CSV table of N, CA, C and O in Angstrom, one decimal:
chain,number,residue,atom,x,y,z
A,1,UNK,N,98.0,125.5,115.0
A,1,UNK,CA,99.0,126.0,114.1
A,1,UNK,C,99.3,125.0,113.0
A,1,UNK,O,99.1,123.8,113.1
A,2,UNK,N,99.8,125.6,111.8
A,2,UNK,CA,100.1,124.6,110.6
A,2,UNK,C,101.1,125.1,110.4
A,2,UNK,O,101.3,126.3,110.3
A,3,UNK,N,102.1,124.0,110.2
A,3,UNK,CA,103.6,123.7,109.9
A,3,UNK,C,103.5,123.5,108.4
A,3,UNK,O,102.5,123.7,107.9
A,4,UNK,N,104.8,123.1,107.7
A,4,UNK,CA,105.1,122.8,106.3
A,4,UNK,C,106.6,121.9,106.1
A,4,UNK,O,107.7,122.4,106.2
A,5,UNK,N,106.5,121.3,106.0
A,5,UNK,CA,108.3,120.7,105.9
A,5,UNK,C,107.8,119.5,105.1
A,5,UNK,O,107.0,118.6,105.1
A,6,UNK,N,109.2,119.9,104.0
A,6,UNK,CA,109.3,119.5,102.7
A,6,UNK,C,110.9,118.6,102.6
A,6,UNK,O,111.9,119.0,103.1
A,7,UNK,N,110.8,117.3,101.8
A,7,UNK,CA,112.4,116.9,101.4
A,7,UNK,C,112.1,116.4,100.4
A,7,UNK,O,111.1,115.7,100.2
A,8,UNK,N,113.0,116.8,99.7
A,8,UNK,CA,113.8,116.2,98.1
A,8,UNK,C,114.5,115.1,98.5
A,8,UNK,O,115.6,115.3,99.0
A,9,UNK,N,114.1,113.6,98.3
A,9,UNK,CA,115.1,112.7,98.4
A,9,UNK,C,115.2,112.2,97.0
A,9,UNK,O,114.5,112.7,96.1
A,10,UNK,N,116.5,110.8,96.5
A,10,UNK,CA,116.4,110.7,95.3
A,10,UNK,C,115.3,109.1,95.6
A,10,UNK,O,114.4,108.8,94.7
A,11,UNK,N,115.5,108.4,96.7
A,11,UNK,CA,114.5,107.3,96.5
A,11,UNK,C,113.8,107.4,98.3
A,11,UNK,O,114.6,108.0,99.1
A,12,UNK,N,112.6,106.9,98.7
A,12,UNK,CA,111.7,107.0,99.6
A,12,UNK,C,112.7,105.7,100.8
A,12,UNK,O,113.1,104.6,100.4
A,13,UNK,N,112.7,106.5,102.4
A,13,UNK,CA,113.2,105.7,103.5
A,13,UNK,C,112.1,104.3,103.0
A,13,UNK,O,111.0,104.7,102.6
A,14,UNK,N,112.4,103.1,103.0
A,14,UNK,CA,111.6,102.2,103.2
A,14,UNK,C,111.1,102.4,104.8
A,14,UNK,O,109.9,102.2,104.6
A,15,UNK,N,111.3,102.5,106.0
A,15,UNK,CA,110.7,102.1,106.9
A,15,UNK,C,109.8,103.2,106.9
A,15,UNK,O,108.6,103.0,107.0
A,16,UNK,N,110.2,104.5,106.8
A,16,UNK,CA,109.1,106.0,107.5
A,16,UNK,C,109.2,106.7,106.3
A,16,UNK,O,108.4,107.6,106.3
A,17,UNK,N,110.0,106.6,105.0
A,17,UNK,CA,109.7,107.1,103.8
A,17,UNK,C,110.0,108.8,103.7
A,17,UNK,O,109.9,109.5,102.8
A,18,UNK,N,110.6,109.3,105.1
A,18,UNK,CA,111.2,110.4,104.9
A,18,UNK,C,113.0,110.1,105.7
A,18,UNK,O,112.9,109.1,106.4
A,19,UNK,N,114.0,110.6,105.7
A,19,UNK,CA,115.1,110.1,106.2
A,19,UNK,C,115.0,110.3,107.9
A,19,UNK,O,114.2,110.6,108.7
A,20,UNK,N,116.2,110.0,107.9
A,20,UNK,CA,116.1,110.0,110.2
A,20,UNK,C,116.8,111.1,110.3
A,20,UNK,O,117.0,111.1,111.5
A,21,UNK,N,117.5,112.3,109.8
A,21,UNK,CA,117.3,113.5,109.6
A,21,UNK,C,116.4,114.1,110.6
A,21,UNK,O,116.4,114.4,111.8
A,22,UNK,N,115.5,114.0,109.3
A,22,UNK,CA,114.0,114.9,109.7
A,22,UNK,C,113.2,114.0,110.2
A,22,UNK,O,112.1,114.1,109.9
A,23,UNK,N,113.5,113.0,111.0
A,23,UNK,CA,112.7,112.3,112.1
A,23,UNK,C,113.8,112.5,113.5
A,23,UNK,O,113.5,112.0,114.6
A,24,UNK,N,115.2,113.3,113.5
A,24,UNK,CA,115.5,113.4,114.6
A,24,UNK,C,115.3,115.1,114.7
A,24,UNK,O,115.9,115.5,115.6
A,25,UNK,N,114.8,116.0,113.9
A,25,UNK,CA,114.2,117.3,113.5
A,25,UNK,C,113.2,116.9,113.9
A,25,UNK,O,112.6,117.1,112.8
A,26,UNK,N,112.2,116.3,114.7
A,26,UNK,CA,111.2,115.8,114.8
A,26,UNK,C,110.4,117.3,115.9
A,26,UNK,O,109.2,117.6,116.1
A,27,UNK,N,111.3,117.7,116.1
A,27,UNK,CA,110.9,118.9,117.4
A,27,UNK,C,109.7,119.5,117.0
A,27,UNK,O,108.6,119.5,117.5
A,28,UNK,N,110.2,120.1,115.9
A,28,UNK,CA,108.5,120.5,115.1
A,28,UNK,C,107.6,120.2,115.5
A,28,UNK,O,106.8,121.0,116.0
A,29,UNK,N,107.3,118.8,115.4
A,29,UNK,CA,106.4,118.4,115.8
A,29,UNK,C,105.9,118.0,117.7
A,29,UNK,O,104.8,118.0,118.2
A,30,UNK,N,106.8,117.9,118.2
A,30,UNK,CA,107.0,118.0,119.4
A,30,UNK,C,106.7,119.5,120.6
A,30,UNK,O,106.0,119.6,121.6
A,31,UNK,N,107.4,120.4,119.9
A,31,UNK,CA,107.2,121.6,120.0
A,31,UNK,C,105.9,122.0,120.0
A,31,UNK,O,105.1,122.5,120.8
A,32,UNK,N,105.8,121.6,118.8
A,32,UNK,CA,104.1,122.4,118.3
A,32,UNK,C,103.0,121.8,118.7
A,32,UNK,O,101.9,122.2,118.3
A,33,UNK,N,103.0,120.6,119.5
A,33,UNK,CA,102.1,119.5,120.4
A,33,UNK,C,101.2,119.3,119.4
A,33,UNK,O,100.0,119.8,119.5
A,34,UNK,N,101.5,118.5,118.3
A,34,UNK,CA,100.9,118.6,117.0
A,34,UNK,C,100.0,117.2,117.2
A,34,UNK,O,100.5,116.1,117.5
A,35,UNK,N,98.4,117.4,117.0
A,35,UNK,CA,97.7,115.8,116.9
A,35,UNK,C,97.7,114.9,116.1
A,35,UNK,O,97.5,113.7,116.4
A,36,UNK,N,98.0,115.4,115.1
A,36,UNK,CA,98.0,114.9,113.7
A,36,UNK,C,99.3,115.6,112.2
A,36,UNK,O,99.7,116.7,111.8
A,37,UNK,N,99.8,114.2,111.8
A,37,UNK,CA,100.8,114.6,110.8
A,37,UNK,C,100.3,114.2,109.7
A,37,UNK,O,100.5,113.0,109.5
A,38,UNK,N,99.5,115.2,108.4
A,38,UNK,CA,99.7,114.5,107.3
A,38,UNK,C,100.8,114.7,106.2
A,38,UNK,O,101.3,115.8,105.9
A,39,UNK,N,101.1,113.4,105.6
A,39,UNK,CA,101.7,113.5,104.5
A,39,UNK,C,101.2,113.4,103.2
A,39,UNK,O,100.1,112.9,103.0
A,40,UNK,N,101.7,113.6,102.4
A,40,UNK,CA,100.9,114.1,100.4
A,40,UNK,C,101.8,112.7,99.7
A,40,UNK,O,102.2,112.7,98.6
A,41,UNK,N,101.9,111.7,100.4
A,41,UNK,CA,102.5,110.8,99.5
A,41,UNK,C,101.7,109.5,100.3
A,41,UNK,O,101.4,109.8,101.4
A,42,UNK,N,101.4,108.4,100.0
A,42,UNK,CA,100.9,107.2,100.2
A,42,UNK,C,101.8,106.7,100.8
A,42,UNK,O,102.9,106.8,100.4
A,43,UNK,N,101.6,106.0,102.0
A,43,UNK,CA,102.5,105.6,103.4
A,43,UNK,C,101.8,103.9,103.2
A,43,UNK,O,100.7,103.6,102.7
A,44,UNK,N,102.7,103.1,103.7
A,44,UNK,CA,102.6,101.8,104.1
A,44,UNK,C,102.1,101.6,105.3
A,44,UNK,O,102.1,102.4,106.2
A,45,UNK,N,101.5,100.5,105.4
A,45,UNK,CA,100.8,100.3,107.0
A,45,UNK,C,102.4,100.5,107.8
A,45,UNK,O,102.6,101.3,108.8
A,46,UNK,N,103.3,99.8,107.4
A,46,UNK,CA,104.4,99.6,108.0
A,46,UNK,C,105.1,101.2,108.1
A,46,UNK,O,105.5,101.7,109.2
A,47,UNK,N,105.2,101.8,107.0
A,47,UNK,CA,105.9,103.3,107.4
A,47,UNK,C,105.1,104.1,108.3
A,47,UNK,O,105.7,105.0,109.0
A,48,UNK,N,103.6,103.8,108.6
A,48,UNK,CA,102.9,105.0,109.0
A,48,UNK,C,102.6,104.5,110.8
A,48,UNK,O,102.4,105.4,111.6
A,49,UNK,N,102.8,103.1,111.3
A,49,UNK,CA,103.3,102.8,112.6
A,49,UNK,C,104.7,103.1,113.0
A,49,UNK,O,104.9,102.9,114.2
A,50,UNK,N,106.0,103.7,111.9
A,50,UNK,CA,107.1,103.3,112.0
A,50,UNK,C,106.9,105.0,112.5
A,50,UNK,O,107.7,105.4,113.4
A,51,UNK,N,106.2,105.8,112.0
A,51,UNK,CA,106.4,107.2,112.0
A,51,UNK,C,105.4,107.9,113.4
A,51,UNK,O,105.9,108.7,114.1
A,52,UNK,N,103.8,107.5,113.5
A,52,UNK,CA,103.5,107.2,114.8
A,52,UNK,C,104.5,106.9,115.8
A,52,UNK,O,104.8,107.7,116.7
A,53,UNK,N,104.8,106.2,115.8
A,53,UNK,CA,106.1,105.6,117.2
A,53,UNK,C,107.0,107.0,117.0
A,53,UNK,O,107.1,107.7,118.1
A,54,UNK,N,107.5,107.3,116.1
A,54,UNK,CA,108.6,108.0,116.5
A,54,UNK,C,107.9,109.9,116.9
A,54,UNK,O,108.3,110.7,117.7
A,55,UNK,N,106.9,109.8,116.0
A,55,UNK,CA,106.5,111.3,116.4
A,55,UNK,C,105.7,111.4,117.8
A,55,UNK,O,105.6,112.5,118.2
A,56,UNK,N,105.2,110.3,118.5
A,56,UNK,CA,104.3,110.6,119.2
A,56,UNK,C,102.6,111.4,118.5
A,56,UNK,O,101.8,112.1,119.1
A,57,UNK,N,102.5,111.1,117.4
A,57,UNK,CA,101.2,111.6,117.0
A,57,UNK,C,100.5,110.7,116.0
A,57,UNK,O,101.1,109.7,115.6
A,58,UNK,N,99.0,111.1,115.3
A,58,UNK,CA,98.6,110.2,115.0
A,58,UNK,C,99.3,110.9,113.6
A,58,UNK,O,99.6,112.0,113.5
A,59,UNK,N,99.6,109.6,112.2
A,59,UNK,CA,100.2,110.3,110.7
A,59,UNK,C,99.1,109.7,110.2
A,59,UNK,O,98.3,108.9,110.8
A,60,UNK,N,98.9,110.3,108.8
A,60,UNK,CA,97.9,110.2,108.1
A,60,UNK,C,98.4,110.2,106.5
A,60,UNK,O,99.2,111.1,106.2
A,61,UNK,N,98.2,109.5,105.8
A,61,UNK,CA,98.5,110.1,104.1
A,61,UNK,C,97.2,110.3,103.7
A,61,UNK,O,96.2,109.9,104.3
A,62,UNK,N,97.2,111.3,102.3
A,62,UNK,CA,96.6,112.0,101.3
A,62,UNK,C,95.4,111.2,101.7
A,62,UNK,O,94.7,111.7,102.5
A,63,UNK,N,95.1,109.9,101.1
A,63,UNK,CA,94.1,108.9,100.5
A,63,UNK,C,93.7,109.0,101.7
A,63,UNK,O,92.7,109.7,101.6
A,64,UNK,N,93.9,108.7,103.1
A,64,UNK,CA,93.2,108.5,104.6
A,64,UNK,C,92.7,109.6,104.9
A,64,UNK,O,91.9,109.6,105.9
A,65,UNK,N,92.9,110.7,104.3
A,65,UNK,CA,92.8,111.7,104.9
A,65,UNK,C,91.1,112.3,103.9
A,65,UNK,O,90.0,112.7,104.3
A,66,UNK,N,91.6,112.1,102.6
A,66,UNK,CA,89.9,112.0,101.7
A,66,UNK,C,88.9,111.0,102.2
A,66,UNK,O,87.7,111.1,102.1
A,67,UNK,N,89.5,110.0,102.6
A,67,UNK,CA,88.7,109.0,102.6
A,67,UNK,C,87.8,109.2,104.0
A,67,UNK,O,86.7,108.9,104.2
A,68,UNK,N,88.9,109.8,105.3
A,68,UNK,CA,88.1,110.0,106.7
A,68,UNK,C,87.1,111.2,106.1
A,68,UNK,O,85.9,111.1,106.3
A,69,UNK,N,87.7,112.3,105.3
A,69,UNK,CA,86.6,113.4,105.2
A,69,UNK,C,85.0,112.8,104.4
A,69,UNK,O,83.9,113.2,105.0
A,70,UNK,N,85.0,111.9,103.1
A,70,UNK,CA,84.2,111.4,102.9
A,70,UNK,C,83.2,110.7,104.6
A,70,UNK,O,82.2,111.1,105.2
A,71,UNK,N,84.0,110.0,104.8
A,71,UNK,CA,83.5,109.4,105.8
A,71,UNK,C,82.7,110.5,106.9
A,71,UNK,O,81.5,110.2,107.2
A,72,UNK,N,83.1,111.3,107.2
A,72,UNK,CA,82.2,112.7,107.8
A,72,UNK,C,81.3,113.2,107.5
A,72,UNK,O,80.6,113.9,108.1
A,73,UNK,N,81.3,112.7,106.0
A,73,UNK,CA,80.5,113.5,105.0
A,73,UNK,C,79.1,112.8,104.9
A,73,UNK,O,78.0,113.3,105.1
A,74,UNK,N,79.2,111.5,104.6
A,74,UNK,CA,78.4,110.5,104.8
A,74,UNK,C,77.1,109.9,105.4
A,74,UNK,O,77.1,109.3,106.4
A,75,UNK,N,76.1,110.0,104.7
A,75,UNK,CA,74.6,110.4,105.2
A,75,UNK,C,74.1,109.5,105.5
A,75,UNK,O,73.1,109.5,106.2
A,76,UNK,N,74.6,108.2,104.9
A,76,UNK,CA,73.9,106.9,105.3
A,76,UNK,C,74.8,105.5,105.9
A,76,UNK,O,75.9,105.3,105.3
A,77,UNK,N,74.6,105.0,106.4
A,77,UNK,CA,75.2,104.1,107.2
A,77,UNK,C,76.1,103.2,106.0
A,77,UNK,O,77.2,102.8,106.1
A,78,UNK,N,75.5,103.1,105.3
A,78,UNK,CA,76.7,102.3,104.1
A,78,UNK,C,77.1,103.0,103.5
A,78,UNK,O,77.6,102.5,102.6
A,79,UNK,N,77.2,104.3,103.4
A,79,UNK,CA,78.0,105.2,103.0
A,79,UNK,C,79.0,105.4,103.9
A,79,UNK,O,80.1,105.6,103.4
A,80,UNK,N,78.9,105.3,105.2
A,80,UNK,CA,79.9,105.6,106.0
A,80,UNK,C,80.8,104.4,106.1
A,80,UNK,O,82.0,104.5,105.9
A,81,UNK,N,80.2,103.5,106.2
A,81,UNK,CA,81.3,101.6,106.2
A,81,UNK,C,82.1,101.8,104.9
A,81,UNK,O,83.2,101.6,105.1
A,82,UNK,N,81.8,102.1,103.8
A,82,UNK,CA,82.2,102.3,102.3
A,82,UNK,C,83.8,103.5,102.6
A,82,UNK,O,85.0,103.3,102.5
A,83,UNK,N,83.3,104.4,102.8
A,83,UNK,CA,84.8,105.8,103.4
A,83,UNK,C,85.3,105.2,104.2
A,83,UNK,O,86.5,105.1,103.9
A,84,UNK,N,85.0,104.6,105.4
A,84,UNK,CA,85.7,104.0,106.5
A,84,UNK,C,86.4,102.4,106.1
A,84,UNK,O,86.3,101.7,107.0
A,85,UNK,N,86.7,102.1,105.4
A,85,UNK,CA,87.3,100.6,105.1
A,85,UNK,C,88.5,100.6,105.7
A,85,UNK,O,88.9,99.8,106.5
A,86,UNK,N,89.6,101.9,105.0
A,86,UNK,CA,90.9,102.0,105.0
A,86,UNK,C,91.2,102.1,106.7
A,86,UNK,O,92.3,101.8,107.2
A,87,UNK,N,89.9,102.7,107.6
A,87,UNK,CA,91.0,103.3,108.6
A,87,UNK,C,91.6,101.7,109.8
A,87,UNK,O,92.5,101.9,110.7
């Protein structure tokens, strides 16, 4: 299943970059025994362990998420080391 949850803030949580709000609304994700959380905004190494820990799942932003599909995509062995850098 595919969820959607959206916030308007005026500046980004520095630790998880969405508020503790909607990280104690976390059920969502809990509920829906979700593997994977992407987000559409560029995550810090530090936000995206801060958000792992709290959801219990693996997070992903935008760029990780092109860059793993490249990486799938990928026909030749230096093609794949090249998509895979970030993870």
């Amino acid at each position: 299943m595919v969820d959607r949850v959206l916030q308007s803030r005026e500046r980004p949580e520095a630790a998880t970059l969405i508020g503790s709000g909607k990280l104690k609304n976390s059920r969502t994700v809990e509920g829906e025994e979700a593997d994977v959380v992407i987000f559409d905004h560029d995550l810090t190494p530090t936000q995206q362990r801060n958000l792992e820990r709290t959801l219990g799942c693996k997070v992903v932003d935008r760029t990780q998420l092109i860059l793993d599909i490249f990486a799938r995509r990928a026909r030749t062995r230096e093609g794949q080391l090249q998509s895979s850098w970030r993870s």
